[in-house]
Tab-separated table of C-alpha atoms in Angstrom:
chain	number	residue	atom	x	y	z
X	1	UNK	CA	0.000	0.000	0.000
X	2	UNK	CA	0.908	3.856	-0.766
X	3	UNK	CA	1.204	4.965	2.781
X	4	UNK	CA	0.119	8.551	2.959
X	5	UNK	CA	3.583	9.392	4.895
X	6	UNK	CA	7.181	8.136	5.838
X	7	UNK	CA	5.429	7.028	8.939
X	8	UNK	CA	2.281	4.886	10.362
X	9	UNK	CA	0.650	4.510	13.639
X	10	UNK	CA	-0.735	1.628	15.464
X	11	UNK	CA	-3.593	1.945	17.708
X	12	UNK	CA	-3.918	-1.457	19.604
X	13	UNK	CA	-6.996	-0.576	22.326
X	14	UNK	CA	-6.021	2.863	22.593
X	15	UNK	CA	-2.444	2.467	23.237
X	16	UNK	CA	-0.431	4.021	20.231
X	17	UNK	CA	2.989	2.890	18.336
X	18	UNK	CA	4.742	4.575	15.606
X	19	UNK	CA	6.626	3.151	13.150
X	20	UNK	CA	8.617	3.866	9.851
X	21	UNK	CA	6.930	2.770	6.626
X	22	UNK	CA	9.556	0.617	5.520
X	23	UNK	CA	9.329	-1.479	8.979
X	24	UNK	CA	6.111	-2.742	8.740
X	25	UNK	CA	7.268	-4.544	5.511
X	26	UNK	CA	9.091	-7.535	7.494
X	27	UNK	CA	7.363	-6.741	10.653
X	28	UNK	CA	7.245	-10.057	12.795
X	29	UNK	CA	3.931	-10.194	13.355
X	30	UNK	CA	1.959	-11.714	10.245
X	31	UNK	CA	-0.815	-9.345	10.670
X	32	UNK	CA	0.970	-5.985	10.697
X	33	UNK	CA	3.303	-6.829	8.032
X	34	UNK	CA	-0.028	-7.897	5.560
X	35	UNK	CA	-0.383	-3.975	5.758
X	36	UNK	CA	1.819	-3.267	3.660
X	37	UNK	CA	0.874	-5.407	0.916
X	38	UNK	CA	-2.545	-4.066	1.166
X	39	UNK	CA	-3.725	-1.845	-2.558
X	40	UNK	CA	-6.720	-0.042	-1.337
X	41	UNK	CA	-8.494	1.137	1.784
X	42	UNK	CA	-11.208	-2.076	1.370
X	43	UNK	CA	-7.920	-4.497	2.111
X	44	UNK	CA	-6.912	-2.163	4.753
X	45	UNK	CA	-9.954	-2.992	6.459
X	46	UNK	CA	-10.578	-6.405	6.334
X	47	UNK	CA	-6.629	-6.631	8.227
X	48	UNK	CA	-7.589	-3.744	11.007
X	49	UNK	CA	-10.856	-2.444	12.459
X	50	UNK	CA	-10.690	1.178	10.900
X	51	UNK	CA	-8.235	3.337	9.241
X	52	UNK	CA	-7.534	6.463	9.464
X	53	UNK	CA	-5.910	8.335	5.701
X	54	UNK	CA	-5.063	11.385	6.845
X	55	UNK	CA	-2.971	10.480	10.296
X	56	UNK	CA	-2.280	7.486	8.389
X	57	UNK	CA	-3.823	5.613	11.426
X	58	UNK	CA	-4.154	2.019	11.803
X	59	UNK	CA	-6.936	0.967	14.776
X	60	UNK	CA	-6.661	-2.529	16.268
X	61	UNK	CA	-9.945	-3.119	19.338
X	62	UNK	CA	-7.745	-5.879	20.969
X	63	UNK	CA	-5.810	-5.857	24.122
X	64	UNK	CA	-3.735	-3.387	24.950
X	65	UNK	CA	-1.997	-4.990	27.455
X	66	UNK	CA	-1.503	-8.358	26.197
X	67	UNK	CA	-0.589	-6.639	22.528
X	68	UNK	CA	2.671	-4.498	24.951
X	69	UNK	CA	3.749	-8.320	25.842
X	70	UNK	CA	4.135	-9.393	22.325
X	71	UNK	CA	5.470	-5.818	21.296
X	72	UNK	CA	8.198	-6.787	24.172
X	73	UNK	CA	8.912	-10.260	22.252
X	74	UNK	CA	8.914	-8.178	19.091
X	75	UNK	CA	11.886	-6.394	20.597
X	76	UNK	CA	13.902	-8.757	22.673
X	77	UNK	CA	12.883	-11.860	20.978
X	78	UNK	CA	10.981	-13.742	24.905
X	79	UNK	CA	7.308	-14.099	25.055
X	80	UNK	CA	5.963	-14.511	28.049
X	81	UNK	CA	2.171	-14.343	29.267
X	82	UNK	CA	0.969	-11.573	30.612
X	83	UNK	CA	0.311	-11.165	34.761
X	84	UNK	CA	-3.372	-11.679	35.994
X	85	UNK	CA	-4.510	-12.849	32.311
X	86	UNK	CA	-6.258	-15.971	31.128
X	87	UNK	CA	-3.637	-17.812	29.561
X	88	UNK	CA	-6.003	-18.856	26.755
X	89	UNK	CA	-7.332	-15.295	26.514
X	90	UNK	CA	-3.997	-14.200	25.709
X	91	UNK	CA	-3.276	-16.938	23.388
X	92	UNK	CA	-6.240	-16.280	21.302
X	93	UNK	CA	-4.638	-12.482	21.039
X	94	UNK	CA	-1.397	-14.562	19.870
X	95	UNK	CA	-3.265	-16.180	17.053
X	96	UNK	CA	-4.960	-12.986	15.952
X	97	UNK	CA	-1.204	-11.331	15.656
X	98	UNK	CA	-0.081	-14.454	13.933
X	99	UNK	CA	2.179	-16.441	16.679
X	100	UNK	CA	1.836	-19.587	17.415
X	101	UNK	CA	2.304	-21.659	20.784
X	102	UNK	CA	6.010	-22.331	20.051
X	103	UNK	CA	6.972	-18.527	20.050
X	104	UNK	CA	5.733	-18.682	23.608
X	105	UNK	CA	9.272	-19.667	26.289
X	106	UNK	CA	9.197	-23.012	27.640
X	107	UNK	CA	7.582	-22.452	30.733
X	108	UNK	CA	4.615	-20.342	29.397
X	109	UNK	CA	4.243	-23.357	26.757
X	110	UNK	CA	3.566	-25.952	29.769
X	111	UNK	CA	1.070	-23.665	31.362
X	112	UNK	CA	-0.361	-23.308	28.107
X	113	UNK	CA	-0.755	-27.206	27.251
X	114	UNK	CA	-2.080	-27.864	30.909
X	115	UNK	CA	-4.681	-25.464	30.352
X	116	UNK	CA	-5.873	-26.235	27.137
X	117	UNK	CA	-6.356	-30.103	28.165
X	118	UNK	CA	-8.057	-28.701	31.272
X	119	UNK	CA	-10.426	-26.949	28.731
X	120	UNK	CA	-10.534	-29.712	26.092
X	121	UNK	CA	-11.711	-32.240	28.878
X	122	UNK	CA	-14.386	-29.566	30.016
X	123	UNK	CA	-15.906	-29.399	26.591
X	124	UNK	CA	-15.463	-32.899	25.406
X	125	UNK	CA	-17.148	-34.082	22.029
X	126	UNK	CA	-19.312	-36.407	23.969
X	127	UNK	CA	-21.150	-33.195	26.004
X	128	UNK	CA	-21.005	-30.339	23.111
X	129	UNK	CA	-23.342	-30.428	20.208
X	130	UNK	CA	-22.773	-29.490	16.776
X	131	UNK	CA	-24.587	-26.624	15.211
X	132	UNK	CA	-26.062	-28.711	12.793
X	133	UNK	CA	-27.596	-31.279	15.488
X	134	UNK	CA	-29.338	-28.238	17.245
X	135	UNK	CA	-30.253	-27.318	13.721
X	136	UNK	CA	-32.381	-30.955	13.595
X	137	UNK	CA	-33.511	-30.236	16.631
X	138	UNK	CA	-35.435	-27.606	15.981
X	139	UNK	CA	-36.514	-28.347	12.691
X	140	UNK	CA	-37.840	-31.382	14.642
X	141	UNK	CA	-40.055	-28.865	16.342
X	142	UNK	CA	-41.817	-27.902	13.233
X	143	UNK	CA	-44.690	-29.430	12.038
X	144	UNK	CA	-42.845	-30.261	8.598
X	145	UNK	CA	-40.637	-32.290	10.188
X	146	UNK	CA	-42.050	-35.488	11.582
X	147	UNK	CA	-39.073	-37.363	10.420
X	148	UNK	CA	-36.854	-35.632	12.511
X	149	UNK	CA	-39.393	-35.847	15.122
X	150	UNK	CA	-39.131	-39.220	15.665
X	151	UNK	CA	-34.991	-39.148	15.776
X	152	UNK	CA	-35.791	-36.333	18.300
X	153	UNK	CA	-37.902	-38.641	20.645
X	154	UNK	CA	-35.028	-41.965	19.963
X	155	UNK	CA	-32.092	-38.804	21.237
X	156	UNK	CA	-34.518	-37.986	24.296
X	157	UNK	CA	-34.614	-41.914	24.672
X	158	UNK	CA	-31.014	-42.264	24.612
X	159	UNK	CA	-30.390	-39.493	27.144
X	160	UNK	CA	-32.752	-40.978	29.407
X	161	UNK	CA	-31.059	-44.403	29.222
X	162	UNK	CA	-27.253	-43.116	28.636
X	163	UNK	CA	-26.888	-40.037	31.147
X	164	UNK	CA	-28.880	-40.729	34.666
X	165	UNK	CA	-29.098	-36.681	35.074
X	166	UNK	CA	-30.072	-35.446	32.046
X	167	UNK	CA	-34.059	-35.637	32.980
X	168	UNK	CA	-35.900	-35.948	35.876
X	169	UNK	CA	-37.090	-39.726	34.097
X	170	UNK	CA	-33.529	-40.587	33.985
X	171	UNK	CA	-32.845	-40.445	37.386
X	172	UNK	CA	-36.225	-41.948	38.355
X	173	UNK	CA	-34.988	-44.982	36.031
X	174	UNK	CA	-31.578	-44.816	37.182
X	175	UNK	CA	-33.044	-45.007	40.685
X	176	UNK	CA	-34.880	-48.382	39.771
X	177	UNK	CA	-31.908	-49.950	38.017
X	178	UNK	CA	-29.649	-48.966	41.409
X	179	UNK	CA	-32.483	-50.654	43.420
X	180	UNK	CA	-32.238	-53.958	41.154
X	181	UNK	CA	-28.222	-53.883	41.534
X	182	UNK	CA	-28.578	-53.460	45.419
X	183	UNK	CA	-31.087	-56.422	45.905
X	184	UNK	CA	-29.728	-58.798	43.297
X	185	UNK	CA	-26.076	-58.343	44.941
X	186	UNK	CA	-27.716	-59.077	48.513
X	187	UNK	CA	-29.581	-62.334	47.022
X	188	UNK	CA	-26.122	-62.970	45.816
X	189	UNK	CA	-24.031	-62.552	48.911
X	190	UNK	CA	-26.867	-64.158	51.133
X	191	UNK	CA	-26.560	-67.542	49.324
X	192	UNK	CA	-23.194	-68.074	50.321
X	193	UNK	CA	-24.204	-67.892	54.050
X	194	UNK	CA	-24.351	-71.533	55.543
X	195	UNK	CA	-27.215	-71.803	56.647
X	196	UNK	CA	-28.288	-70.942	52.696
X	197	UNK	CA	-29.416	-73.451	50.119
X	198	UNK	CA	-26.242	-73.082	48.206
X	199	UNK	CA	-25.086	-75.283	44.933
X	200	UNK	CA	-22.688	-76.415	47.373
X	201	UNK	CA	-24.845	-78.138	49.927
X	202	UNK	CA	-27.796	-78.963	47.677
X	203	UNK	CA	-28.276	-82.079	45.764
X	204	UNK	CA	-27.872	-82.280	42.286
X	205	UNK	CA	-31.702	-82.364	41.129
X	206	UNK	CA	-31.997	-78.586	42.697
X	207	UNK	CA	-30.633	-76.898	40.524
X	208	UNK	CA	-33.237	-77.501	37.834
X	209	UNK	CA	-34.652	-74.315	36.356
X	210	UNK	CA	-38.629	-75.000	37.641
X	211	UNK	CA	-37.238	-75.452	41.335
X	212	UNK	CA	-35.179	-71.950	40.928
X	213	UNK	CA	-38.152	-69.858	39.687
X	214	UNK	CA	-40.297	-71.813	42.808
X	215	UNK	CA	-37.623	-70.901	45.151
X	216	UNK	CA	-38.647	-67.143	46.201
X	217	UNK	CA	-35.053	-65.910	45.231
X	218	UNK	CA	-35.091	-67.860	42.019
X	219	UNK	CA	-37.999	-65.367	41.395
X	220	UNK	CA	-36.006	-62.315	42.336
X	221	UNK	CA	-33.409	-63.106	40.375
X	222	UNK	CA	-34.958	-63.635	37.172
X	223	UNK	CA	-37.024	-60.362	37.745
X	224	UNK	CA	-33.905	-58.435	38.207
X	225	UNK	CA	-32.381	-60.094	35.300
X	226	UNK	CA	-35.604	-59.651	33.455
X	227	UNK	CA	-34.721	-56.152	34.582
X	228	UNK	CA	-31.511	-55.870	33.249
X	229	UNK	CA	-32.146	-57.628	29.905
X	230	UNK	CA	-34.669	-55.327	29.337
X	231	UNK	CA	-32.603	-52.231	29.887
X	232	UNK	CA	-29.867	-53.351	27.887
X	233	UNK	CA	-31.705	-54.071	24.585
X	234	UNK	CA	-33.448	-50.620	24.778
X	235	UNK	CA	-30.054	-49.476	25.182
X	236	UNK	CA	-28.896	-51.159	22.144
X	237	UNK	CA	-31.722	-50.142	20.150
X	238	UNK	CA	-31.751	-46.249	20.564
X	239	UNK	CA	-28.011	-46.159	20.267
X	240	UNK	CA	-26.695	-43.825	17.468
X	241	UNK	CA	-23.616	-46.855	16.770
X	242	UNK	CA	-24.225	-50.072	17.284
X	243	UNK	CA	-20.886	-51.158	16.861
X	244	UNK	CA	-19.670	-48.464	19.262
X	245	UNK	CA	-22.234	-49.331	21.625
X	246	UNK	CA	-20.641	-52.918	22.122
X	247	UNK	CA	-17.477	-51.781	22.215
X	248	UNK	CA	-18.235	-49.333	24.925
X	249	UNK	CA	-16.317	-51.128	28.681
X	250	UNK	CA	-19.869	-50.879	30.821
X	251	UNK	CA	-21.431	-52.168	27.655
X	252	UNK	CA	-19.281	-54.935	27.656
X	253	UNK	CA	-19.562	-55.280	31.736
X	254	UNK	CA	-23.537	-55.426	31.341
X	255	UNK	CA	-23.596	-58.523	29.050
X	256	UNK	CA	-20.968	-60.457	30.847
X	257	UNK	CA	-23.397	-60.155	34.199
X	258	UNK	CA	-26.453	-61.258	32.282
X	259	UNK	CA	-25.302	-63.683	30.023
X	260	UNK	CA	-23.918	-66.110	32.953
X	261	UNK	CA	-27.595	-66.266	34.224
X	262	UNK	CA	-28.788	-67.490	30.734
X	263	UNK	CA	-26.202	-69.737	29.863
X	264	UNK	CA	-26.731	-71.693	33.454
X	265	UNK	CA	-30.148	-71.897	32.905
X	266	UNK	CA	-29.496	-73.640	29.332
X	267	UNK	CA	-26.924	-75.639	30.406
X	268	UNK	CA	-29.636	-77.092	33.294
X	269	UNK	CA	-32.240	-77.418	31.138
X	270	UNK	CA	-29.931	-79.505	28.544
X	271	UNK	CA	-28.024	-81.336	31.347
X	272	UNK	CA	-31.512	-82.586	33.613
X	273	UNK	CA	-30.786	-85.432	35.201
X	274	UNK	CA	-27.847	-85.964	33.813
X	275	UNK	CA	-24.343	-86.637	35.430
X	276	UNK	CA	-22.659	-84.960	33.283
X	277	UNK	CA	-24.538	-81.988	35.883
X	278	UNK	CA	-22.362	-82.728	38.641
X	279	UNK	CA	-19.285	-81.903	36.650
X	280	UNK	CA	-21.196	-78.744	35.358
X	281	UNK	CA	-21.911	-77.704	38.907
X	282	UNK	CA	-18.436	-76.101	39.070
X	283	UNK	CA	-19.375	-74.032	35.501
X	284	UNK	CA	-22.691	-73.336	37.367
X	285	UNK	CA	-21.164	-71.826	40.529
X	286	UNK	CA	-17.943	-69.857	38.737
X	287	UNK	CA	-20.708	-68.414	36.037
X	288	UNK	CA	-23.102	-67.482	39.114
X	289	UNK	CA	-20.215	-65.380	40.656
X	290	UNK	CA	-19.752	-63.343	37.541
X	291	UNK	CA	-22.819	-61.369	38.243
X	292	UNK	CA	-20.632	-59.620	40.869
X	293	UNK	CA	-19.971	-57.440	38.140
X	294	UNK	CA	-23.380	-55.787	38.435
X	295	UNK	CA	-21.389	-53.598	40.834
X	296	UNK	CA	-20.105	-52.221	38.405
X	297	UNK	CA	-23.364	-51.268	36.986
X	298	UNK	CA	-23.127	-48.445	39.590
X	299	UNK	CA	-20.355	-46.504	37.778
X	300	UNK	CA	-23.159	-45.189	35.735
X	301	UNK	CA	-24.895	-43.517	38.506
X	302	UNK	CA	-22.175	-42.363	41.165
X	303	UNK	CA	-19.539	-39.731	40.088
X	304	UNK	CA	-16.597	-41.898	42.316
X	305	UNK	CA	-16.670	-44.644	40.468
X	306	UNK	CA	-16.742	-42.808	36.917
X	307	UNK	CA	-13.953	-40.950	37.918
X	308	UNK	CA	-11.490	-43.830	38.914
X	309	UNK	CA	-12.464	-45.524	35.706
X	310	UNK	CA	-11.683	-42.026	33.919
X	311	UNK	CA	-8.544	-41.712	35.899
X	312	UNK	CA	-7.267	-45.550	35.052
X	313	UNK	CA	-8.154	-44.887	31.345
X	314	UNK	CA	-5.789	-41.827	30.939
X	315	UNK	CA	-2.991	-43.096	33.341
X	316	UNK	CA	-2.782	-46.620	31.837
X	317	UNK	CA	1.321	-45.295	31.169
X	318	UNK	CA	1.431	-44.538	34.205
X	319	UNK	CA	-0.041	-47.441	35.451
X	320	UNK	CA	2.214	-49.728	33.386
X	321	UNK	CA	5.202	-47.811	34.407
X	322	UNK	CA	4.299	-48.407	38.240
X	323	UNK	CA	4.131	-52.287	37.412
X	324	UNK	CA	7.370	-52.119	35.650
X	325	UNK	CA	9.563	-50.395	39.193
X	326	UNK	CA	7.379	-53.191	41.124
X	327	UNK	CA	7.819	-56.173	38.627
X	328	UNK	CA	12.196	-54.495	38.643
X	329	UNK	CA	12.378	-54.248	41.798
X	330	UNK	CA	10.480	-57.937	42.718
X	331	UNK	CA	13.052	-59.534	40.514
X	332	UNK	CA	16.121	-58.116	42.248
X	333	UNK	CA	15.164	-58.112	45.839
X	334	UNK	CA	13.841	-61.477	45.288
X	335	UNK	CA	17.172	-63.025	44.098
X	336	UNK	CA	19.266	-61.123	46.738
X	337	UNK	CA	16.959	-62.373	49.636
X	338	UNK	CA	16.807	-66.161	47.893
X	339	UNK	CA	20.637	-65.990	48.132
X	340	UNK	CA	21.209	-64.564	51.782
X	341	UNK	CA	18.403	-66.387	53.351
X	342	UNK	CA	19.127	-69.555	51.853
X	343	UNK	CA	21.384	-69.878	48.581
X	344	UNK	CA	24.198	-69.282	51.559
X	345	UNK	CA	23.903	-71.931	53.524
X	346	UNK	CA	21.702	-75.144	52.039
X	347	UNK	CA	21.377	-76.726	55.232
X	348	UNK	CA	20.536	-74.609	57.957
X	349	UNK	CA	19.153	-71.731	55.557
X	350	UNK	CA	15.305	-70.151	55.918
X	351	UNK	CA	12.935	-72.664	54.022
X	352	UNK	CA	10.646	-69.598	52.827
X	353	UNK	CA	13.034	-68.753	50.884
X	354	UNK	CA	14.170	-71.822	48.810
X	355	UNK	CA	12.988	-70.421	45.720
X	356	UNK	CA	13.064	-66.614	43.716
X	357	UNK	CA	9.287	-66.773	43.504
X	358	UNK	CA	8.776	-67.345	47.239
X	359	UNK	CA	10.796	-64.743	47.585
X	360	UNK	CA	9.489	-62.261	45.205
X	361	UNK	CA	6.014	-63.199	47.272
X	362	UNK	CA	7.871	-61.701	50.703
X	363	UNK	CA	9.212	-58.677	48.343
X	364	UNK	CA	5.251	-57.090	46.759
X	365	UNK	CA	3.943	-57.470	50.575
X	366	UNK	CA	6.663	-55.627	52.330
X	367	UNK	CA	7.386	-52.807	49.200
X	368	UNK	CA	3.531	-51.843	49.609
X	369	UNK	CA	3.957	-51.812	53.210
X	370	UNK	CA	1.218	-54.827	54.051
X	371	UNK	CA	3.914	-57.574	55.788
X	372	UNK	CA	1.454	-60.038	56.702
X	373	UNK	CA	3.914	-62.046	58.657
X	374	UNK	CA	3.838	-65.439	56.552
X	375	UNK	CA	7.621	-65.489	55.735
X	376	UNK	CA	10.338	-63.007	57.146
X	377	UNK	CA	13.751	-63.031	56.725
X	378	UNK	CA	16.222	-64.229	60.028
X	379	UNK	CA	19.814	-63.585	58.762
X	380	UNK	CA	20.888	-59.722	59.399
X	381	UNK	CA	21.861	-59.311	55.928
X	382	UNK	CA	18.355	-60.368	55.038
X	383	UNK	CA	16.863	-57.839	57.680
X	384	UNK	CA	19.239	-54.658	56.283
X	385	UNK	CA	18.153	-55.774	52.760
X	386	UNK	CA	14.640	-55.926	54.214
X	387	UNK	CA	14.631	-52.759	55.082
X	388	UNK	CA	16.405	-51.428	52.241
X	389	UNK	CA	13.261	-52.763	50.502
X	390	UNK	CA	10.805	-51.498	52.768
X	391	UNK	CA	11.884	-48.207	51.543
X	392	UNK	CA	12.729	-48.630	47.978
X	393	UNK	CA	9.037	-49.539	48.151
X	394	UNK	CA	7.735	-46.387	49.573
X	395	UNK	CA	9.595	-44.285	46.950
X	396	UNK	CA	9.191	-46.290	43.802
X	397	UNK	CA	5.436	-46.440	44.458
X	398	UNK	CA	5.177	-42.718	44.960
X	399	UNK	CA	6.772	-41.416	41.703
X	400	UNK	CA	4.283	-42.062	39.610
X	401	UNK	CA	1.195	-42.111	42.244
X	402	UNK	CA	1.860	-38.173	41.926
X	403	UNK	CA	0.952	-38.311	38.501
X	404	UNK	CA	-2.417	-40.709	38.839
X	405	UNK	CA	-3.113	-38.364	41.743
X	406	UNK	CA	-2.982	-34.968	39.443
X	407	UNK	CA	-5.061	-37.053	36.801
X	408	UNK	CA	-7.555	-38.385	39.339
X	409	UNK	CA	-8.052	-34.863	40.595
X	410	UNK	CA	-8.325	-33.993	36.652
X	411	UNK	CA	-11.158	-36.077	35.883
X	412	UNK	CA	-12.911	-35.211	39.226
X	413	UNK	CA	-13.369	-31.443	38.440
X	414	UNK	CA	-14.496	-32.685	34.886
X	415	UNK	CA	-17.401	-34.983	35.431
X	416	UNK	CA	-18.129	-33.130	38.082
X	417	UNK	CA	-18.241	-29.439	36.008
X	418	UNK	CA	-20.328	-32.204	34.032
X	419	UNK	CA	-22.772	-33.153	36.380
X	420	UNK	CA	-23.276	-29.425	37.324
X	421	UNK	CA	-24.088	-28.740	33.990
X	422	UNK	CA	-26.612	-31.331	33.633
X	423	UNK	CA	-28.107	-30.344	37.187
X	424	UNK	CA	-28.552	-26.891	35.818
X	425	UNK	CA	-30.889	-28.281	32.782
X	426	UNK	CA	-32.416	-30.522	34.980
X	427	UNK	CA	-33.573	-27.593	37.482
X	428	UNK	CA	-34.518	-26.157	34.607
X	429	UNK	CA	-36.780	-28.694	33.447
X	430	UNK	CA	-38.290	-29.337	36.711
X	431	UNK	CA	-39.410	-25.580	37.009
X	432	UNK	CA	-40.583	-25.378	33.704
């Protein structure tokens, strides 16, 4: 562009800088130095709010404050944030001026990163909606659009079923499904008791299907299966992907505590009378115990658990990396103790420790701290080395618990921030 003089002002939020014409040529910052390639006052405009010819002014409405920071990296080549402003606030006034994250020093660049995954887990894909969902939405509103309607009403199914605090008929049915968990894991727990007809004390003709639903917790625990069954497929129906949905871990969970049920009742049914039963009794019992996993059913309704399955799915490095300083230190402790417990001396040596394994059994229980007792070494070089890993236990398990803890306190905030959120439109919908 034809300046109109030698010289041209920017005005960044009312803060003024001067500058010769032939600077803002290969000025560093993309967005000043596009004025000069700029051939009329219409170009001018669409790289600065407003322009003044005759002062040959240049007007910027951005932050003055945050634009004196960058001036200062413009100068002595550091950019730093700037005090007592949102880090992203002031990267978004980076971006305008045409830096990037890397221009930022290394310590600003951390703060940035830590913020932005902060933000990213806030506003995850799962919880935003695109514009052109709300779009369907309210076309699905309008009369013309029936077809949408009904993909409306399968969404407000899938809510209801997927998200226990999305609607006040969520958490009613989320109330009922924690009610089945609760009394199918006490039917569960109360026929191991002795004085309960178990598998285990009960003759082999018992365990016919007729006798179970005659049997008053038979009946409970087909309803509550009946219960679950029925949740599940409605689930799987009003999904958006099926294939997703089955991928999904509490997906997965669900149909490994139903199917058990169902596949003892078949294998009865085919067995009768049989004796091939009695050898099935053992299949019968182990596939009965699976349904513990209806605990897990719970995950869905109580913040605590969702957030240490959150916290185990983003630390899983860490988590191998903890099993690697245990699995390190199991192997070397173990063969030091073998040898000076009993590799020394064969004949008088501590039996506990005739093997690395037994050993490495004495090393997990004293490096997290439980020592139950069972096996302890009697030589004093085994008792210094015990100690030694008594307290190479305590710090190798505490590197990388900082990190899970950080992460666990991550995902907190998050589904929590999400389960405000949700409580907000559910207020909402109550009043309304």
């Amino acid at each position: 562009m034809k300046f109109g003089s030698r010289t041209c002002i920017l005005n960044v939020g009312g803060t003024k800088y001067v500058f010769r014409r032939d600077v803002i040529k290969d000025f560093p910052l993309r967005r000043v130095s596009r004025l000069h390639g700029c051939v009329s006052e219409k170009e001018v405009l669409e790289v600065c709010d407003d322009y003044d010819r005759e002062r040959n002014e240049f007007f910027f409405d951005r932050h003055s404050e945050a634009f004196g920071f960058i001036m200062l990296y413009v100068k002595y080549g550091k950019l730093r944030f700037a005090p007592q402003m949102c880090e992203l606030a002031f990267y978004n006034e980076m971006i305008y001026w045409g830096l990037e994250s890397a221009h930022l020093e290394f310590c600003c660049q951390r703060r940035l990163d830590d913020r932005m995954s902060e933000t990213y887990t806030y506003y995850s894909e799962e919880d935003t909606k695109t514009e052109d969902e709300l779009r369907v939405e309210e076309e699905g509103e309008h009369p013309a659009g029936r077809g949408r309607g009904s993909a409306k009403w399968l969404e407000r199914m899938r809510r209801t079923f997927e998200e226990p605090t999305s609607s006040i008929a969520a958490q009613i049915l989320a109330s009922v499904s924690v009610i089945f968990v609760i009394v199918s894991m006490v039917i569960l727990c109360a026929s191991t008791l002795p004085d309960w007809k178990t598998a285990e004390n009960r003759s082999v003709d018992e365990h016919r299907y007729t006798d179970q639903l005659t049997d008053h917790s038979g009946i409970i625990e087909a309803v509550c299966i009946g219960w679950f069954t029925a949740e599940c497929i409605v689930r799987f129906i009003v999904s958006k992907d099926k294939c997703k949905f089955m991928r999904r871990p509490l997906n997965i969970i669900d149909m490994l505590a139903i199917t058990p049920y169902y596949i003892s009742v078949l294998m009865t049914g085919l067995t009768g009378e049989n004796s091939q039963l009695q050898r099935a009794g053992v299949t019968l019992r182990v596939l009965r115990m699976m349904r513990i996993f209806w605990l897990i059913k719970l995950a869905r309704h109580f913040l605590g658990l969702q957030t240490l399955g959150l916290t185990l799915k983003r630390c899983y490095r860490e988590m191998v990396m903890l099993l690697v300083f245990i699995c390190v230190a199991m192997a070397i402790f173990g063969a030091l103790s073998q040898l000076l417990e009993h590799g020394l001396d064969l004949d008088m040596g501590n039996e506990d420790y005739a093997s690395i394994p037994a050993a490495c059994w004495w090393v997990i229980i004293s490096m997290t701290t439980v020592g139950y007792g069972d096996m302890y070494p009697i030589t004093m070089p085994g008792r210094v080395l015990g100690g030694v890993c008594v307290v190479s236990g305590i710090v190798l398990l505490a590197l990388p618990i900082t990190f899970i803890y950080h992460s666990f306190v991550q995902c907190y905030q998050e589904l929590k921030f999400r389960s405000a959120r949700c409580s907000r439109s559910l207020s909402a919908e109550f009043l309304n």
